[in-house]
C-alpha positions in Angstrom: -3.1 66.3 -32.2 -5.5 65.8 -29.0 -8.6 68.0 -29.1 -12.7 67.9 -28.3 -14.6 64.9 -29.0 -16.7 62.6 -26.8 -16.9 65.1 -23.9 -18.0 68.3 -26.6 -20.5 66.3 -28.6 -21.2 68.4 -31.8 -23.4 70.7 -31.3 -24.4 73.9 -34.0 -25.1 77.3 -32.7 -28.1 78.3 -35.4 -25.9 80.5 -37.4 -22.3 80.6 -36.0 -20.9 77.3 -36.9 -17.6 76.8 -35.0 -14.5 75.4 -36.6 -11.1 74.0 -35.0 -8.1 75.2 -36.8 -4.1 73.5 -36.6 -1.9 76.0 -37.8 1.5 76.0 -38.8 3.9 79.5 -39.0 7.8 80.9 -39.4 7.3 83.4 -36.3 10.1 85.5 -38.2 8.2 88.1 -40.3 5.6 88.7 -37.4 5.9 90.6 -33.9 3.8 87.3 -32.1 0.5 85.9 -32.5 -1.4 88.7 -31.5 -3.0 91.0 -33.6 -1.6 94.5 -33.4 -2.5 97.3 -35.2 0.9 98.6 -36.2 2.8 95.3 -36.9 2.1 91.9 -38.9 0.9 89.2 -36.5 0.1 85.7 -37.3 -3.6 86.3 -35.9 -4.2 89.3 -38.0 -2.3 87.4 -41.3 -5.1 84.4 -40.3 -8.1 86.9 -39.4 -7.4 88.5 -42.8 -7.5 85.6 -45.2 -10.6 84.2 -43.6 -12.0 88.0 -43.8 -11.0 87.5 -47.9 -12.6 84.6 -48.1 -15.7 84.8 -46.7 -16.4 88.2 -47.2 -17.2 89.0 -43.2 -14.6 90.3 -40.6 -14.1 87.4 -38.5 -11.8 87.1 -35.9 -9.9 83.8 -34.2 -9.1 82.9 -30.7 -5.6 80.9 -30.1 -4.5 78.6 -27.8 -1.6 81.0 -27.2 0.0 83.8 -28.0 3.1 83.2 -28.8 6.0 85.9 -29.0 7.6 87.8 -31.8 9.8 85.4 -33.6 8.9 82.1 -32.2 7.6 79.2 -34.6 4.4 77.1 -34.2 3.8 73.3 -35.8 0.7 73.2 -33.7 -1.4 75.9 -32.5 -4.5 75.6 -32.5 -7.6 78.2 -33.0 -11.1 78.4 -33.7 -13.2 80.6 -35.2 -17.4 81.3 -35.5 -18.5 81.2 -39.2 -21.8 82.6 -40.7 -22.2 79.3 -43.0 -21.1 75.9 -42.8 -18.3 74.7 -44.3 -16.7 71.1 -45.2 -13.8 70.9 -43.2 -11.4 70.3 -46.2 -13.2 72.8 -48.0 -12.5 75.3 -45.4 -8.9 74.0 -44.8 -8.0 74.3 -49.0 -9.5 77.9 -49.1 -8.0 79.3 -45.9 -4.5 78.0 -47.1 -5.1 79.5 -50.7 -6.4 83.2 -49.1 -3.4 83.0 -46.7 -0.2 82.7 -49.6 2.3 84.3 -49.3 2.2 84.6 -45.6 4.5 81.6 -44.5 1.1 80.3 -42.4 -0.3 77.2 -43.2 -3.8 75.5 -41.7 -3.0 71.5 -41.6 -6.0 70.6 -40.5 -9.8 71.7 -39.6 -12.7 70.4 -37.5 -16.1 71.2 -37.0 -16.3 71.1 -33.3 -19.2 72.3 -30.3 -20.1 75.6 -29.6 -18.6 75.1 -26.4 -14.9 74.6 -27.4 -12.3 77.0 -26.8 -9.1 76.8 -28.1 -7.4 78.6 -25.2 -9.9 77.5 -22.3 -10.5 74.0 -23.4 -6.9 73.2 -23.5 -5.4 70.6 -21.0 -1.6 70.4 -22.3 0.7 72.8 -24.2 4.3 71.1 -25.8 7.2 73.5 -26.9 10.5 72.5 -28.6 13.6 74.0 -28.4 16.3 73.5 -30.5 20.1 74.4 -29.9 22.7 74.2 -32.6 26.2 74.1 -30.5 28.8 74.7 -33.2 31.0 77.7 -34.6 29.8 77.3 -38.6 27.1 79.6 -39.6 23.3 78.0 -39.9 23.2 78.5 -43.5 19.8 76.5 -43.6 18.7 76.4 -40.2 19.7 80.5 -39.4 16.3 81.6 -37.6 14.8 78.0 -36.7 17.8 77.2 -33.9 19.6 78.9 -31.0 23.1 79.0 -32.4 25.7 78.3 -29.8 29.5 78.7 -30.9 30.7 76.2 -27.7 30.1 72.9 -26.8 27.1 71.7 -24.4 27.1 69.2 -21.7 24.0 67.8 -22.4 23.8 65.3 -19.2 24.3 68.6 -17.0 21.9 70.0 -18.7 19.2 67.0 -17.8 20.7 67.2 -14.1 19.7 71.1 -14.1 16.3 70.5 -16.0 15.5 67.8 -13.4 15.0 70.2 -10.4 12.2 72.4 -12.3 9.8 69.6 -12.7 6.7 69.2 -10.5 4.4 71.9 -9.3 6.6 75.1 -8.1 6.1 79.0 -8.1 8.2 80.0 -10.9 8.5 83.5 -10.4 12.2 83.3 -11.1 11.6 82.1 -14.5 8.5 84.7 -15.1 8.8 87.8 -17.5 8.2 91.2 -15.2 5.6 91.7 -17.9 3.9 88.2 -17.4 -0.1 88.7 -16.3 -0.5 85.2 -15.2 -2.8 86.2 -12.1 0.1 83.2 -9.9 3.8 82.2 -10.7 2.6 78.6 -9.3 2.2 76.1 -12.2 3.3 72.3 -12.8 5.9 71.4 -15.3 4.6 67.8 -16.2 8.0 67.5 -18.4 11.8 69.2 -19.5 13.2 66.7 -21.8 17.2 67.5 -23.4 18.1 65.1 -26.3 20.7 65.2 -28.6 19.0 64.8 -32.0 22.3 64.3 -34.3 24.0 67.8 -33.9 21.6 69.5 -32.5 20.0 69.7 -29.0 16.3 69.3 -28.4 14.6 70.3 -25.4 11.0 69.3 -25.2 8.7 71.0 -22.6 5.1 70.0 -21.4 2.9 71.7 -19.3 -1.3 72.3 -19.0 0.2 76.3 -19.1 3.3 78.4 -18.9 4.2 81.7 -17.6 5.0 84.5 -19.9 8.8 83.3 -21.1 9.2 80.9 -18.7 10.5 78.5 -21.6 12.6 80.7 -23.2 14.1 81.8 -19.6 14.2 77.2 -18.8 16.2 77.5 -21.8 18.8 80.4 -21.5 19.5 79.5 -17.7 20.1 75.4 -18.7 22.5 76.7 -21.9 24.7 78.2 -18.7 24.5 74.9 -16.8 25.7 73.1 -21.0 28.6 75.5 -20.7 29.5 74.5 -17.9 29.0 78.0 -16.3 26.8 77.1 -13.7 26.8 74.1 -11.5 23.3 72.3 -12.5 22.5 72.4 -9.0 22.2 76.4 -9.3 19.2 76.1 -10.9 17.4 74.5 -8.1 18.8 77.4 -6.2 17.3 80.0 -8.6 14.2 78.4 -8.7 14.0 78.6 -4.6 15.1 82.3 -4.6 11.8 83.1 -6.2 13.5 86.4 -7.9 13.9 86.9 -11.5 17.4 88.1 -11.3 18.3 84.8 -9.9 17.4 83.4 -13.7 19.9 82.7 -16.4 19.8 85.0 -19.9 16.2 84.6 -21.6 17.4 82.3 -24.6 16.0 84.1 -28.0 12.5 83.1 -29.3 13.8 81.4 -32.9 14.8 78.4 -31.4 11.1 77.8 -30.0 8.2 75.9 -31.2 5.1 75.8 -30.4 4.1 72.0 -31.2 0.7 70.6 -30.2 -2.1 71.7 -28.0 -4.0 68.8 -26.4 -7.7 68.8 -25.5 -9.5 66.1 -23.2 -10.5 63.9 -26.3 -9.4 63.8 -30.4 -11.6 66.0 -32.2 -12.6 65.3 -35.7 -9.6 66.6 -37.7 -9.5 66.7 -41.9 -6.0 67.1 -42.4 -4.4 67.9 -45.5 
């Protein structure tokens, strides 16, 4: 895990030390990272055991806010404490204040007052994971994209190969997406086949609201051999979102590392 070191040199605020968190989640039980006030979120599960254990309300920014049902191995958030803490200290605590909740903090840094977990960030990987056969997921159901056909997974590279580079992606941008400009550089789409599933890893500095998930669903149709891959170069020209393929659901996505211009100091567990 990248994150702040030489170019944030440490520096205390007085009385708000700030801490770098790595944090692990099942996205199932929650409706995204954001805190809501109606539903469980995994910023408001996070917010609450720190609340527990240090006896303040504290809240935490994230590096993103990822959507209801979709996993994280890697996010990243920080948070302003009234004390200081030893990293592993902290880490131990948080993880003990935070059972049940299937959240987990893998690692903590002290880091400069001047980090931010969302604005400091230089690089975002996701996963995706496809399981193309008719059999249940009796251990995997929730943490794959099912998919009861086969896959071509060299048409599926073909088709992923058009979207990389710097492109307005409003056909693969949620109507709800408040990114102030569709335009944004895909530095990589990678489709493996990991044994018998299908892995997709995507890297970017930042994506559009579902613009994974929509990568995704639209390159399962080129797999199936629904769509010629070179239809997805077409889509991406006709800059309209009904030109995109079906939005591919969230539990096959992963949020799995946020990179920052130099490694911090992490205490992992």
């Amino acid at each position: 895990m990248e994150g702040l070191g030489k170019a944030y040199p440490l520096r205390y605020r007085a009385a708000m030390p700030r801490y770098a968190l790595t944090i692990e989640y099942d996205g199932a039980p929650f409706a995204g990272w954001q805190r809501q006030a109606d539903q469980p979120s995994v910023q408001g599960a996070v917010e609450a055991a720190l609340t527990r254990l240090t006896g303040d309300e504290v809240l935490i920014q994230g590096a993103g806010r990822t959507d209801a049902g979709v996993h994280a191995r890697g996010q990243v958030a920080h948070v302003d404490l009234a004390k200081d803490w030893r990293p592993f200290r902290l880490m131990e605590a948080l993880n003990a204040h935070l059972r049940p909740a299937p959240v987990a903090i893998l690692a903590v840094a002290a880091v400069a007052e001047d980090f931010h977990a969302r604005f400091s960030a230089v690089r975002r990987s996701y996963l995706y994971r496809l399981t193309p056969r008719r059999a249940p997921l009796a251990l995997e159901a929730g943490r794959s994209w099912q998919i009861r056909h086969a896959l071509d997974v060299s048409a599926m590279q073909e088709g992923a190969a058009y979207l990389i580079g710097k492109h307005d992606f409003t056909t693969f941008r949620s109507s709800i997406c408040q990114a102030q400009s569709p335009v944004k550089t895909l530095d990589a789409l990678e489709i493996t086949q990991v044994g018998a599933e299908i892995h997709c890893h995507v890297r970017a500095r930042s994506f559009l609201h579902n613009q994974v998930r929509s990568f995704i669903g639209t390159l399962e149709r080129v797999g199936a051999g629904a769509w010629p891959a070179a239809r997805v170069a077409e889509a991406l020209a006709a800059q309209d979102r009904s030109a995109c393929g079906p939005v591919a659901p969230a539990q096959g996505l992963y949020l799995m590392e946020v990179g920052y211009p130099h490694e911090p100091d992490w205490v992992q567990a």
